[in-house]
Every structure is written in structure tokens, then in C-alpha cells.
mmCIF file of C-alpha atoms and ligand atoms in Angstrom:
data_model
loop_
_atom_site.group_PDB
_atom_site.id
_atom_site.type_symbol
_atom_site.label_atom_id
_atom_site.label_comp_id
_atom_site.label_asym_id
_atom_site.label_seq_id
_atom_site.Cartn_x
_atom_site.Cartn_y
_atom_site.Cartn_z
ATOM 1 C CA MET A 1 274.039 58.173 36.382
ATOM 2 C CA SER A 2 277.456 58.040 34.754
ATOM 3 C CA LYS A 3 278.103 59.553 31.353
ATOM 4 C CA PRO A 4 279.191 57.346 28.466
ATOM 5 C CA PRO A 5 282.800 58.176 27.644
ATOM 6 C CA MET A 6 283.421 60.341 24.594
ATOM 7 C CA GLY A 7 285.751 57.694 23.307
ATOM 8 C CA ALA A 8 285.876 55.261 20.472
ATOM 9 C CA GLU A 9 282.573 53.445 20.586
ATOM 10 C CA ASN A 10 280.428 56.535 20.493
ATOM 11 C CA LEU A 11 277.331 55.276 18.774
ATOM 12 C CA MET A 12 275.686 58.646 19.139
ATOM 13 C CA SER A 13 278.038 59.900 16.460
ATOM 14 C CA GLY A 14 278.274 56.560 14.694
ATOM 15 C CA GLU A 15 282.069 56.620 14.895
ATOM 16 C CA ALA A 16 284.614 54.111 16.110
ATOM 17 C CA SER A 17 288.339 54.497 16.746
ATOM 18 C CA SER A 18 291.095 52.058 15.913
ATOM 19 C CA ASN A 19 292.949 51.992 19.218
ATOM 20 C CA PRO A 20 294.223 48.554 20.156
ATOM 21 C CA ARG A 21 292.785 46.667 23.119
ATOM 22 C CA LEU A 22 294.330 47.669 26.437
ATOM 23 C CA THR A 23 295.236 45.399 29.288
ATOM 24 C CA LYS A 24 293.099 45.869 32.386
ATOM 25 C CA ARG A 25 295.960 47.653 34.118
ATOM 26 C CA GLN A 26 296.491 50.012 31.154
ATOM 27 C CA PHE A 27 292.775 50.517 30.861
ATOM 28 C CA LEU A 28 292.360 51.578 34.462
ATOM 29 C CA ARG A 29 295.272 53.956 34.114
ATOM 30 C CA VAL A 30 293.673 55.581 31.090
ATOM 31 C CA CYS A 31 290.226 55.612 32.663
ATOM 32 C CA GLY A 32 291.313 57.854 35.508
ATOM 33 C CA THR A 33 289.547 60.496 33.439
ATOM 34 C CA SER A 34 286.735 58.234 32.213
ATOM 35 C CA PHE A 35 287.825 57.984 28.582
ATOM 36 C CA CYS A 36 288.309 54.599 27.039
ATOM 37 C CA MET A 37 289.656 54.164 23.558
ATOM 38 C CA LEU A 38 288.878 50.712 22.296
ATOM 39 C CA SER A 39 288.062 49.679 18.794
ATOM 40 C CA ALA A 40 284.556 48.436 18.116
ATOM 41 C CA ALA A 41 285.734 44.955 17.300
ATOM 42 C CA SER A 42 287.938 44.558 20.358
ATOM 43 C CA LEU A 43 285.380 46.239 22.607
ATOM 44 C CA PHE A 44 282.683 43.810 21.671
ATOM 45 C CA GLY A 45 285.048 40.911 21.132
ATOM 46 C CA LEU A 46 283.200 40.497 17.857
ATOM 47 C CA SER A 47 283.982 39.466 14.346
ATOM 48 C CA LYS A 48 283.883 42.275 11.780
ATOM 49 C CA SER A 49 280.491 41.129 10.569
ATOM 50 C CA HIS A 50 279.083 41.541 14.068
ATOM 51 C CA ALA A 51 280.716 44.902 14.656
ATOM 52 C CA GLN A 52 278.696 46.422 11.876
ATOM 53 C CA THR A 53 278.173 50.121 11.432
ATOM 54 C CA ALA A 54 275.742 51.883 13.710
ATOM 55 C CA THR A 55 272.623 53.058 11.942
ATOM 56 C CA LYS A 56 269.890 55.583 12.575
ATOM 57 C CA GLY A 57 266.266 54.515 12.592
ATOM 58 C CA LEU A 58 264.265 51.714 14.148
ATOM 59 C CA ILE A 59 266.139 48.426 13.935
ATOM 60 C CA LYS A 60 264.106 45.852 15.797
ATOM 61 C CA THR A 61 260.992 45.616 17.958
ATOM 62 C CA LYS A 62 259.729 43.143 20.532
ATOM 63 C CA LEU A 63 256.293 42.578 22.023
ATOM 64 C CA SER A 64 256.284 43.722 25.648
ATOM 65 C CA PRO A 65 254.823 41.469 28.351
ATOM 66 C CA TYR A 66 254.177 44.564 30.478
ATOM 67 C CA PHE A 67 250.883 46.036 29.247
ATOM 68 C CA ILE A 68 247.162 45.510 29.528
ATOM 69 C CA PRO A 69 244.761 46.039 26.601
ATOM 70 C CA LEU A 70 241.959 48.560 27.128
ATOM 71 C CA ASN A 71 238.869 49.384 25.089
ATOM 72 C CA GLY A 72 239.140 50.717 21.545
ATOM 73 C CA GLY A 73 242.678 49.482 20.925
ATOM 74 C CA GLU A 74 244.153 51.602 23.715
ATOM 75 C CA ILE A 75 246.676 49.962 26.066
ATOM 76 C CA GLN A 76 248.056 50.706 29.542
ATOM 77 C CA CYS A 77 251.760 50.155 30.050
ATOM 78 C CA GLU A 78 252.529 48.345 33.311
ATOM 79 C CA LEU A 79 256.289 48.732 33.286
ATOM 80 C CA CYS A 80 256.706 51.881 35.347
ATOM 81 C CA PRO A 81 254.505 53.944 37.682
ATOM 82 C CA HIS A 82 253.590 56.410 34.923
ATOM 83 C CA ARG A 83 251.247 53.671 33.665
ATOM 84 C CA CYS A 84 250.893 55.454 30.332
ATOM 85 C CA ARG A 85 247.591 54.965 28.523
ATOM 86 C CA VAL A 86 248.559 54.863 24.874
ATOM 87 C CA GLY A 87 246.311 55.023 21.828
ATOM 88 C CA LYS A 88 246.936 53.163 18.559
ATOM 89 C CA GLY A 89 250.066 54.327 16.774
ATOM 90 C CA LYS A 90 251.204 56.393 19.781
ATOM 91 C CA ARG A 91 254.095 56.047 22.254
ATOM 92 C CA GLY A 92 254.458 56.382 26.002
ATOM 93 C CA ILE A 93 256.395 59.069 27.878
ATOM 94 C CA CYS A 94 259.694 57.193 27.460
ATOM 95 C CA ARG A 95 259.397 57.378 23.625
ATOM 96 C CA VAL A 96 260.581 53.798 23.125
ATOM 97 C CA ARG A 97 257.309 51.834 23.390
ATOM 98 C CA GLU A 98 254.595 51.949 20.788
ATOM 99 C CA ASN A 99 251.003 50.774 20.497
ATOM 100 C CA ARG A 100 250.641 48.839 17.252
ATOM 101 C CA ASP A 101 247.091 47.642 16.701
ATOM 102 C CA GLY A 102 246.341 47.308 20.400
ATOM 103 C CA LYS A 103 249.620 45.585 21.286
ATOM 104 C CA TYR A 104 252.540 47.288 22.972
ATOM 105 C CA TYR A 105 256.048 46.948 21.592
ATOM 106 C CA SER A 106 259.533 47.805 22.793
ATOM 107 C CA LEU A 107 261.275 49.682 19.974
ATOM 108 C CA VAL A 108 264.772 49.272 21.429
ATOM 109 C CA TYR A 109 265.141 45.542 22.043
ATOM 110 C CA GLY A 110 268.652 44.558 20.942
ATOM 111 C CA ASN A 111 269.453 48.109 19.764
ATOM 112 C CA PRO A 112 271.894 49.827 22.123
ATOM 113 C CA CYS A 113 273.042 53.340 21.237
ATOM 114 C CA ALA A 114 275.850 53.436 23.834
ATOM 115 C CA VAL A 115 278.227 50.567 24.589
ATOM 116 C CA HIS A 116 281.402 51.085 26.611
ATOM 117 C CA LEU A 117 283.845 49.297 28.840
ATOM 118 C CA ASP A 118 283.910 51.278 32.092
ATOM 119 C CA PRO A 119 285.528 50.880 35.494
ATOM 120 C CA ILE A 120 282.824 49.618 37.835
ATOM 121 C CA GLU A 121 283.682 52.559 40.109
ATOM 122 C CA LYS A 122 282.182 54.824 37.449
ATOM 123 C CA LYS A 123 278.672 53.371 37.815
ATOM 124 C CA PRO A 124 279.323 54.085 40.787
ATOM 125 C CA PHE A 125 279.719 50.802 42.666
ATOM 126 C CA PHE A 126 282.276 50.980 45.466
ATOM 127 C CA HIS A 127 281.381 47.633 47.063
ATOM 128 C CA VAL A 128 281.353 45.421 43.960
ATOM 129 C CA LEU A 129 284.571 43.824 42.650
ATOM 130 C CA PRO A 130 286.783 46.916 42.996
ATOM 131 C CA GLY A 131 289.173 47.586 40.131
ATOM 132 C CA THR A 132 287.261 45.515 37.569
ATOM 133 C CA THR A 133 285.578 46.650 34.378
ATOM 134 C CA SER A 134 281.914 46.578 33.536
ATOM 135 C CA PHE A 135 280.544 46.176 30.013
ATOM 136 C CA SER A 136 278.062 49.050 30.014
ATOM 137 C CA LEU A 137 275.191 49.714 27.667
ATOM 138 C CA ALA A 138 272.098 51.790 27.077
ATOM 139 C CA THR A 139 269.410 52.307 24.492
ATOM 140 C CA ALA A 140 267.638 55.577 23.709
ATOM 141 C CA GLY A 141 264.856 56.789 25.996
ATOM 142 C CA CYS A 142 264.023 57.399 29.644
ATOM 143 C CA ASN A 143 260.920 57.548 31.826
ATOM 144 C CA PHE A 144 262.172 60.727 33.593
ATOM 145 C CA GLN A 145 263.013 64.159 32.171
ATOM 146 C CA CYS A 146 265.613 65.311 34.703
ATOM 147 C CA LYS A 147 266.625 68.900 34.057
ATOM 148 C CA PHE A 148 270.196 68.052 35.086
ATOM 149 C CA CYS A 149 270.568 64.917 32.950
ATOM 150 C CA GLN A 150 274.136 64.456 31.736
ATOM 151 C CA ASN A 151 273.046 61.973 29.067
ATOM 152 C CA TRP A 152 270.082 63.927 27.727
ATOM 153 C CA GLU A 153 271.192 63.466 24.103
ATOM 154 C CA ILE A 154 270.204 59.813 24.352
ATOM 155 C CA SER A 155 267.820 59.752 27.326
ATOM 156 C CA GLN A 156 265.505 62.367 25.830
ATOM 157 C CA ALA A 157 265.660 60.926 22.331
ATOM 158 C CA ALA A 158 263.455 58.556 20.366
ATOM 159 C CA PRO A 159 265.184 55.432 19.011
ATOM 160 C CA GLU A 160 265.194 56.778 15.454
ATOM 161 C CA ASP A 161 267.022 59.950 16.574
ATOM 162 C CA VAL A 162 270.236 58.194 17.652
ATOM 163 C CA TYR A 163 272.711 55.789 16.104
ATOM 164 C CA SER A 164 272.179 52.249 17.329
ATOM 165 C CA ARG A 165 273.505 48.794 16.584
ATOM 166 C CA GLU A 166 271.761 45.491 16.408
ATOM 167 C CA LEU A 167 273.324 43.487 19.247
ATOM 168 C CA SER A 168 271.527 40.365 20.408
ATOM 169 C CA PRO A 169 271.833 39.319 24.065
ATOM 170 C CA GLU A 170 274.161 36.508 22.934
ATOM 171 C CA ILE A 171 276.505 38.963 21.221
ATOM 172 C CA VAL A 172 276.495 41.320 24.210
ATOM 173 C CA VAL A 173 277.483 38.523 26.585
ATOM 174 C CA LYS A 174 280.137 37.225 24.186
ATOM 175 C CA GLY A 175 281.550 40.728 23.852
ATOM 176 C CA ALA A 176 281.532 41.261 27.603
ATOM 177 C CA LYS A 177 283.376 38.002 28.233
ATOM 178 C CA GLU A 178 286.000 38.697 25.585
ATOM 179 C CA SER A 179 286.545 42.245 26.776
ATOM 180 C CA GLY A 180 287.564 40.889 30.194
ATOM 181 C CA ALA A 181 284.672 42.554 32.017
ATOM 182 C CA HIS A 182 283.423 40.948 35.215
ATOM 183 C CA SER A 183 279.952 42.424 34.928
ATOM 184 C CA ILE A 184 277.406 43.896 32.564
ATOM 185 C CA ALA A 185 276.036 47.289 33.575
ATOM 186 C CA TYR A 186 272.657 48.604 32.437
ATOM 187 C CA THR A 187 273.144 52.317 32.795
ATOM 188 C CA TYR A 188 273.465 55.825 31.231
ATOM 189 C CA VAL A 189 269.664 56.151 30.754
ATOM 190 C CA GLU A 190 266.912 54.536 32.818
ATOM 191 C CA PRO A 191 267.343 50.812 32.063
ATOM 192 C CA THR A 192 263.742 50.026 33.027
ATOM 193 C CA ILE A 193 262.695 51.266 29.607
ATOM 194 C CA PHE A 194 264.681 48.472 27.939
ATOM 195 C CA CYS A 195 263.657 45.934 30.575
ATOM 196 C CA GLU A 196 262.981 42.990 28.209
ATOM 197 C CA TYR A 197 266.443 43.351 26.642
ATOM 198 C CA MET A 198 268.087 43.756 30.058
ATOM 199 C CA ILE A 199 266.438 40.609 31.437
ATOM 200 C CA ASP A 200 267.343 38.486 28.404
ATOM 201 C CA ILE A 201 270.980 39.625 28.525
ATOM 202 C CA SER A 202 271.051 39.062 32.286
ATOM 203 C CA LEU A 203 269.845 35.481 32.027
ATOM 204 C CA LEU A 204 272.693 34.636 29.641
ATOM 205 C CA ALA A 205 275.231 36.702 31.568
ATOM 206 C CA LYS A 206 274.466 34.827 34.766
ATOM 207 C CA LYS A 207 275.071 31.491 33.033
ATOM 208 C CA SER A 208 278.421 32.841 31.793
ATOM 209 C CA GLY A 209 279.550 33.855 35.266
ATOM 210 C CA LEU A 210 279.119 37.608 34.751
ATOM 211 C CA LEU A 211 277.435 39.831 37.322
ATOM 212 C CA ASN A 212 274.452 41.967 36.345
ATOM 213 C CA VAL A 213 274.511 45.455 37.819
ATOM 214 C CA TYR A 214 272.232 48.363 37.109
ATOM 215 C CA HIS A 215 272.100 52.056 37.805
ATOM 216 C CA SER A 216 268.499 53.105 37.918
ATOM 217 C CA ASN A 217 266.147 55.845 39.015
ATOM 218 C CA GLY A 218 264.132 53.136 40.772
ATOM 219 C CA PHE A 219 260.951 54.172 38.970
ATOM 220 C CA ILE A 220 259.658 50.735 38.077
ATOM 221 C CA ASN A 221 256.516 48.798 38.962
ATOM 222 C CA PRO A 222 256.662 45.914 41.463
ATOM 223 C CA ALA A 223 255.981 43.071 38.971
ATOM 224 C CA PRO A 224 258.804 43.808 36.499
ATOM 225 C CA LEU A 225 261.076 44.612 39.441
ATOM 226 C CA LYS A 226 260.439 41.140 40.874
ATOM 227 C CA HIS A 227 261.373 39.635 37.482
ATOM 228 C CA LEU A 228 264.520 41.706 37.412
ATOM 229 C CA CYS A 229 265.510 40.721 40.947
ATOM 230 C CA LYS A 230 265.814 37.096 39.818
ATOM 231 C CA VAL A 231 268.796 38.008 37.634
ATOM 232 C CA LEU A 232 270.225 41.140 39.229
ATOM 233 C CA ASP A 233 273.296 41.103 41.495
ATOM 234 C CA ALA A 234 273.682 44.766 42.409
ATOM 235 C CA ALA A 235 271.743 48.002 42.026
ATOM 236 C CA ASN A 236 272.752 51.613 42.418
ATOM 237 C CA ILE A 237 269.578 53.639 42.781
ATOM 238 C CA ASP A 238 269.470 57.393 42.328
ATOM 239 C CA LEU A 239 267.626 58.862 45.264
ATOM 240 C CA LYS A 240 267.489 62.211 43.548
ATOM 241 C CA GLY A 241 265.959 64.160 46.399
ATOM 242 C CA PHE A 242 263.678 63.588 49.325
ATOM 243 C CA THR A 243 260.597 65.601 48.461
ATOM 244 C CA GLU A 244 257.736 64.952 46.091
ATOM 245 C CA ASN A 245 258.118 68.539 44.854
ATOM 246 C CA PHE A 246 261.690 67.930 43.722
ATOM 247 C CA TYR A 247 260.716 64.750 41.893
ATOM 248 C CA GLY A 248 257.769 66.485 40.240
ATOM 249 C CA ASP A 249 259.436 69.780 39.298
ATOM 250 C CA VAL A 250 262.946 68.666 38.401
ATOM 251 C CA CYS A 251 262.654 65.018 37.328
ATOM 252 C CA GLY A 252 259.137 64.421 36.015
ATOM 253 C CA GLY A 253 258.542 61.559 38.431
ATOM 254 C CA HIS A 254 257.446 60.678 41.959
ATOM 255 C CA LEU A 255 259.343 59.880 45.148
ATOM 256 C CA ASN A 256 257.260 57.109 46.740
ATOM 257 C CA PRO A 257 257.675 54.449 44.031
ATOM 258 C CA VAL A 258 261.458 54.944 44.280
ATOM 259 C CA LEU A 259 261.349 54.345 48.031
ATOM 260 C CA GLU A 260 259.286 51.191 47.471
ATOM 261 C CA THR A 261 261.860 49.954 44.932
ATOM 262 C CA LEU A 262 264.657 50.496 47.441
ATOM 263 C CA LYS A 263 262.784 48.485 50.076
ATOM 264 C CA THR A 264 262.091 45.654 47.600
ATOM 265 C CA LEU A 265 265.743 45.462 46.502
ATOM 266 C CA LYS A 266 266.765 45.222 50.151
ATOM 267 C CA GLN A 267 264.192 42.483 50.848
ATOM 268 C CA GLU A 268 265.334 40.591 47.754
ATOM 269 C CA LYS A 269 268.922 40.764 49.026
ATOM 270 C CA ILE A 270 270.261 42.562 45.950
ATOM 271 C CA HIS A 271 273.448 44.440 46.844
ATOM 272 C CA LEU A 272 272.336 48.057 47.054
ATOM 273 C CA GLU A 273 274.093 51.409 46.830
ATOM 274 C CA ILE A 274 272.466 54.840 46.612
ATOM 275 C CA THR A 275 273.501 57.951 44.710
ATOM 276 C CA ASN A 276 272.296 61.420 45.627
ATOM 277 C CA LEU A 277 273.346 64.170 43.219
ATOM 278 C CA VAL A 278 273.473 67.315 45.321
ATOM 279 C CA ILE A 279 272.273 70.308 43.273
ATOM 280 C CA PRO A 280 272.682 73.847 44.602
ATOM 281 C CA THR A 281 269.330 75.435 45.596
ATOM 282 C CA LYS A 282 267.359 72.386 44.384
ATOM 283 C CA ASN A 283 267.985 69.597 46.898
ATOM 284 C CA ASP A 284 270.885 70.784 49.071
ATOM 285 C CA GLU A 285 268.812 71.676 52.144
ATOM 286 C CA MET A 286 270.495 69.723 54.953
ATOM 287 C CA SER A 287 267.225 69.103 56.813
ATOM 288 C CA PHE A 288 266.055 67.020 53.815
ATOM 289 C CA VAL A 289 269.430 65.303 53.552
ATOM 290 C CA ARG A 290 269.080 64.368 57.212
ATOM 291 C CA GLU A 291 265.532 63.091 56.715
ATOM 292 C CA MET A 292 266.706 61.002 53.754
ATOM 293 C CA CYS A 293 269.607 59.508 55.699
ATOM 294 C CA LEU A 294 267.354 58.653 58.644
ATOM 295 C CA TRP A 295 264.968 56.896 56.256
ATOM 296 C CA ILE A 296 267.833 54.941 54.676
ATOM 297 C CA LYS A 297 269.100 53.839 58.082
ATOM 298 C CA ARG A 298 265.631 52.820 59.284
ATOM 299 C CA GLU A 299 264.395 51.074 56.128
ATOM 300 C CA LEU A 300 267.557 49.792 54.449
ATOM 301 C CA GLY A 301 270.176 49.636 57.185
ATOM 302 C CA ALA A 302 273.121 51.716 58.357
ATOM 303 C CA ASP A 303 275.459 49.677 56.168
ATOM 304 C CA THR A 304 273.884 50.876 52.879
ATOM 305 C CA PRO A 305 276.585 52.776 50.937
ATOM 306 C CA ILE A 306 275.546 56.264 49.824
ATOM 307 C CA HIS A 307 277.352 58.484 47.296
ATOM 308 C CA PHE A 308 276.872 62.247 47.516
ATOM 309 C CA SER A 309 277.749 63.296 44.022
ATOM 310 C CA ARG A 310 278.851 66.682 42.746
ATOM 311 C CA PHE A 311 276.597 68.451 40.232
ATOM 312 C CA TYR A 312 278.078 70.265 37.241
ATOM 313 C CA PRO A 313 275.927 72.751 35.300
ATOM 314 C CA LEU A 314 274.451 71.256 32.144
ATOM 315 C CA TYR A 315 271.320 70.613 30.111
ATOM 316 C CA LYS A 316 268.494 72.738 31.573
ATOM 317 C CA LEU A 317 270.344 73.746 34.752
ATOM 318 C CA LYS A 318 273.315 75.454 33.116
ATOM 319 C CA THR A 319 272.875 78.623 35.142
ATOM 320 C CA LEU A 320 273.512 76.912 38.473
ATOM 321 C CA PRO A 321 277.046 76.682 39.856
ATOM 322 C CA PRO A 322 278.798 73.364 40.502
ATOM 323 C CA THR A 323 278.080 71.991 43.955
ATOM 324 C CA PRO A 324 280.516 73.513 46.447
ATOM 325 C CA ILE A 325 282.705 70.785 47.904
ATOM 326 C CA SER A 326 281.837 72.134 51.349
ATOM 327 C CA THR A 327 278.160 71.273 50.691
ATOM 328 C CA LEU A 328 279.079 67.681 49.850
ATOM 329 C CA GLU A 329 281.170 67.506 53.005
ATOM 330 C CA LYS A 330 278.237 68.833 55.043
ATOM 331 C CA ALA A 331 275.988 66.127 53.551
ATOM 332 C CA GLN A 332 278.620 63.531 54.377
ATOM 333 C CA ALA A 333 278.806 64.799 57.966
ATOM 334 C CA VAL A 334 275.011 64.684 58.285
ATOM 335 C CA ALA A 335 274.952 61.085 57.025
ATOM 336 C CA HIS A 336 277.697 60.079 59.448
ATOM 337 C CA SER A 337 275.906 61.840 62.308
ATOM 338 C CA VAL A 338 272.743 59.779 61.805
ATOM 339 C CA GLY A 339 274.825 56.604 61.727
ATOM 340 C CA LEU A 340 275.317 55.694 58.050
ATOM 341 C CA GLU A 341 278.540 53.728 57.796
ATOM 342 C CA TYR A 342 279.703 54.033 54.198
ATOM 343 C CA VAL A 343 279.334 57.598 52.969
ATOM 344 C CA TYR A 344 281.150 58.687 49.811
ATOM 345 C CA ILE A 345 281.764 61.935 47.973
ATOM 346 C CA GLY A 346 281.562 61.523 44.192
ATOM 347 C CA ASN A 347 282.716 63.526 41.162
ATOM 348 C CA VAL A 348 285.554 65.100 43.176
ATOM 349 C CA PRO A 349 288.635 63.096 42.124
ATOM 350 C CA GLY A 350 291.239 62.868 44.857
ATOM 351 C CA HIS A 351 288.846 63.704 47.699
ATOM 352 C CA GLU A 352 289.278 61.691 50.894
ATOM 353 C CA GLY A 353 285.573 60.853 50.636
ATOM 354 C CA GLU A 354 286.287 58.468 47.744
ATOM 355 C CA ASN A 355 287.921 55.965 50.093
ATOM 356 C CA THR A 356 286.242 53.226 52.118
ATOM 357 C CA PHE A 357 286.880 53.239 55.847
ATOM 358 C CA CYS A 358 286.061 50.414 58.234
ATOM 359 C CA PRO A 359 283.224 51.633 60.465
ATOM 360 C CA LYS A 360 284.621 49.643 63.407
ATOM 361 C CA CYS A 361 288.377 50.269 63.518
ATOM 362 C CA LYS A 362 288.202 53.419 61.286
ATOM 363 C CA LYS A 363 291.149 52.304 59.148
ATOM 364 C CA ARG A 364 291.122 52.952 55.400
ATOM 365 C CA ILE A 365 290.363 49.654 53.685
ATOM 366 C CA ILE A 366 289.912 50.667 50.003
ATOM 367 C CA GLN A 367 291.843 53.535 48.504
ATOM 368 C CA ARG A 368 290.541 55.272 45.365
ATOM 369 C CA THR A 369 291.464 58.230 43.204
ATOM 370 C CA GLY A 370 288.837 58.986 40.621
ATOM 371 C CA TYR A 371 288.059 55.631 39.030
ATOM 372 C CA MET A 372 291.414 54.170 39.979
ATOM 373 C CA VAL A 373 291.637 51.716 42.843
ATOM 374 C CA GLY A 374 294.745 51.504 45.015
ATOM 375 C CA GLU A 375 295.195 49.414 48.166
ATOM 376 C CA VAL A 376 292.357 47.029 49.013
ATOM 377 C CA ASP A 377 292.726 45.876 52.613
ATOM 378 C CA LEU A 378 289.989 43.280 52.684
ATOM 379 C CA LYS A 379 290.368 39.604 53.424
ATOM 380 C CA ALA A 380 287.446 37.391 52.392
ATOM 381 C CA GLY A 381 285.100 40.386 52.521
ATOM 382 C CA LYS A 382 286.262 41.479 55.983
ATOM 383 C CA CYS A 383 288.388 44.357 57.197
ATOM 384 C CA ARG A 384 291.974 43.120 57.183
ATOM 385 C CA TYR A 385 292.687 44.980 60.435
ATOM 386 C CA CYS A 386 289.746 44.141 62.714
ATOM 387 C CA GLY A 387 287.786 41.451 60.859
ATOM 388 C CA LYS A 388 284.523 43.388 60.511
ATOM 389 C CA PRO A 389 282.461 42.042 57.567
ATOM 390 C CA ILE A 390 282.028 44.722 54.898
ATOM 391 C CA PRO A 391 278.834 44.520 52.799
ATOM 392 C CA GLY A 392 279.362 43.961 49.096
ATOM 393 C CA ILE A 393 280.390 41.492 46.410
ATOM 394 C CA TRP A 394 284.108 41.001 46.725
ATOM 395 C CA THR A 395 284.934 37.801 44.822
HETATM 396 S S1 SF4 B 401 257.825 52.431 30.624
HETATM 397 FE FE1 SF4 B 401 257.439 54.141 29.217
HETATM 398 S S2 SF4 B 401 255.470 53.710 28.270
HETATM 399 FE FE2 SF4 B 401 255.660 52.382 30.064
HETATM 400 S S3 SF4 B 401 254.602 53.504 31.701
HETATM 401 FE FE3 SF4 B 401 256.769 54.015 31.819
HETATM 402 S S4 SF4 B 401 257.045 55.858 30.585
HETATM 403 FE FE4 SF4 B 401 255.056 54.995 30.060
#
């Protein structure tokens, strides 16, 4: 999951810069290193009254449709496979849903704590409108506790611990349109935990001609996922490892529900990409990488793009080294050997593995350096050289 840039609209610190709006070309040049410096007003495309100061504390709540009442005022949340049973006045594992008198409420509806304009390559999506920007947002909270989380300051926080803004779905879509973004990305933390907000924004975004893309851990129950699929255009799912042990010990989750989500997204014809963060000694055993790639090919298809991403030591795994580039290259070779067609290496700017190659004629068809996109040799979604259709959303 990408990190929100440490730039102007850093709601975690409640600060905003005064840099002028950049053209898309300037923006992409600057974002080679992931920083974007846009003022709050120009970022949101908002009037000053809308771009109000970020505040700490609960701002707004919304009744969740995803719970069932139990005896004695207890409820069971039906949003994700944790299925938290929550007593009156208590919250679920994700910290952003609360039982109030036997009803379950989202505490983060309309209250993002991170809002940024990012290159879509940062999500990462390599097969969705290359070179465009994505209006990206997150609230506090997460249903996982990954020990390697790069956004732990917001993902492992309660809503009252971070600075948030009140931004209605209408304002988000208006801001996205005026910023020049082609899509809205639900990202940085697990977006499932702000599902009601995400769906309401998505409905409006779709009407405005914006794509809805999300980067998720895939840990969501089938019913809300079906709702989401009605408005979603593309998903990048973290397949964090391929053993139940890894999911249990390192992430605080389970593998099987994630695999079911991947299969559902494929059946629902949502454009799908997968990210696997390769962590030394934790999930870098090539036999598991091979097993994972075989499963992807069998269940999702050889044309599913996969990103092997480089780990950097942080949060609770600071003592581990960064992933050796040779390990990422081994994973890439394993994926190619089982027949996956679009295999990328991430978090290594300038690596050859950032480019897209046509699986038929082997020519390079999209050139990338970091988040910057160079030559795109596609014509109507097909390889310009041999005419092979390339999966993705290209126009
Ligand atoms: S969404 Fe939150 S409250 Fe609901 S089951 Fe998942 S972790 Fe628990």
C-alpha cells in the first residue's frame, strides 16, 4: 500500500503548504520521488470555506448497514471476516466502528485524514490510464495490524487520534474533478473500514466520469464486496504472503478470505492487479512464491499483473534489511517460469522490471522510471508492434 506523500496536504500534522497548482506534466516531474506540493484549496478544488482546517476528534458518524444485532445490545459486524462481536459502547478491531445502544456506527464517514493527488503508478496500477493522477484518500483505521505497515501512524490509530477534515462525497468528487485527476483512489489504509464513505463517493464519481480504484488487503466479506463491485473499476489487492501462518503472525488476518476476494473480483470483471511485498525471512521463500504464482495463473489467469515490491525496514520490522534486489528478481523469474505475463518489480526506481513488455512479441510497450511514464506503445489497448490485446483500462 503506497504511503501518503509528506507534502502539503498532510492532515496527520494538520498543515498545508501554499505551493501553486502544478500542471499535470510538472506534477509528474515532481512526483518522480512521490512528493506533491499542492495547496489545500487547489488540491481539493475547493473554496476557502470548504478547505477548512483539519481538526482532531470525532467529526461525523454514520449508521452502518453491515451489522446484525445480538442479544443484550451486543452486535456482530458483517463488514470483514473478523466479524467482531462488539458490546455497547465498544469498538471493533479496526477502531473506527462503535456500538451505540445496540446499533453500529462508522466513526469516519466523510472524515479523511489523508488526501493527496498521486500518480496512479504509485497505487500501484500499471494497467490503468498510465501517466494520469489519482485523487487519493484514507481515513484512520485498519482491520489488519501488519508489522511492516508504512502508514501505521494512521492505520493503527483511532479517528480521534489523527487530524481529519469533514469532506462530503460531493466535495471529494468536485475536488477530484478540479484537480484534473482521472480517478479516485481509496488507499493508504484498508479502505474496507470506510466502506460506506467509499461507496457513496464512488457512486457520484462514476456519474462524473471518474474511475474508482482501490488498493486493499482483500479482507472483506462477500456481501459488501458485491456492493463495492457495482461501482469499482480497478482493484490492486495485496497478496501479502501465501501461508496462513504469515497472515496470522505478521498481519493479524487470514489468507483464505483474501483468495476468495481475488476470485470474486475476477468473476465480477473488475480490472485486477496484485501486489506482493517481499520481506526478507518472512515471505521470501521461493517455493511459496511459486505456489502463489501457480494459484494466480490457475484461478485468475496468466494475464493478471503482479508487482513484487521491495520492503524497507520500518514500524515493527526495523531490524530486517531491505529486500535484496536479487530476491525480487528471483521472484520475478519464478513468476515468469510458471507463465505469468505481466510481472513487475516495485520500489526500485529505474529497474527494468518497472516496464511493461508485450508477452507475445517481447517488445517494451510502456516505459516507466519510478512514477514517471515515458513511451506508451499501445494502440487502442493493443501492442503497437504485434497487435496483442493488453489487459487494462487504457482510455
Ligand atoms: S470492519 Fe472492523 S469492526 Fe467490522 S469486523 Fe472488521 S475489524 Fe471488526
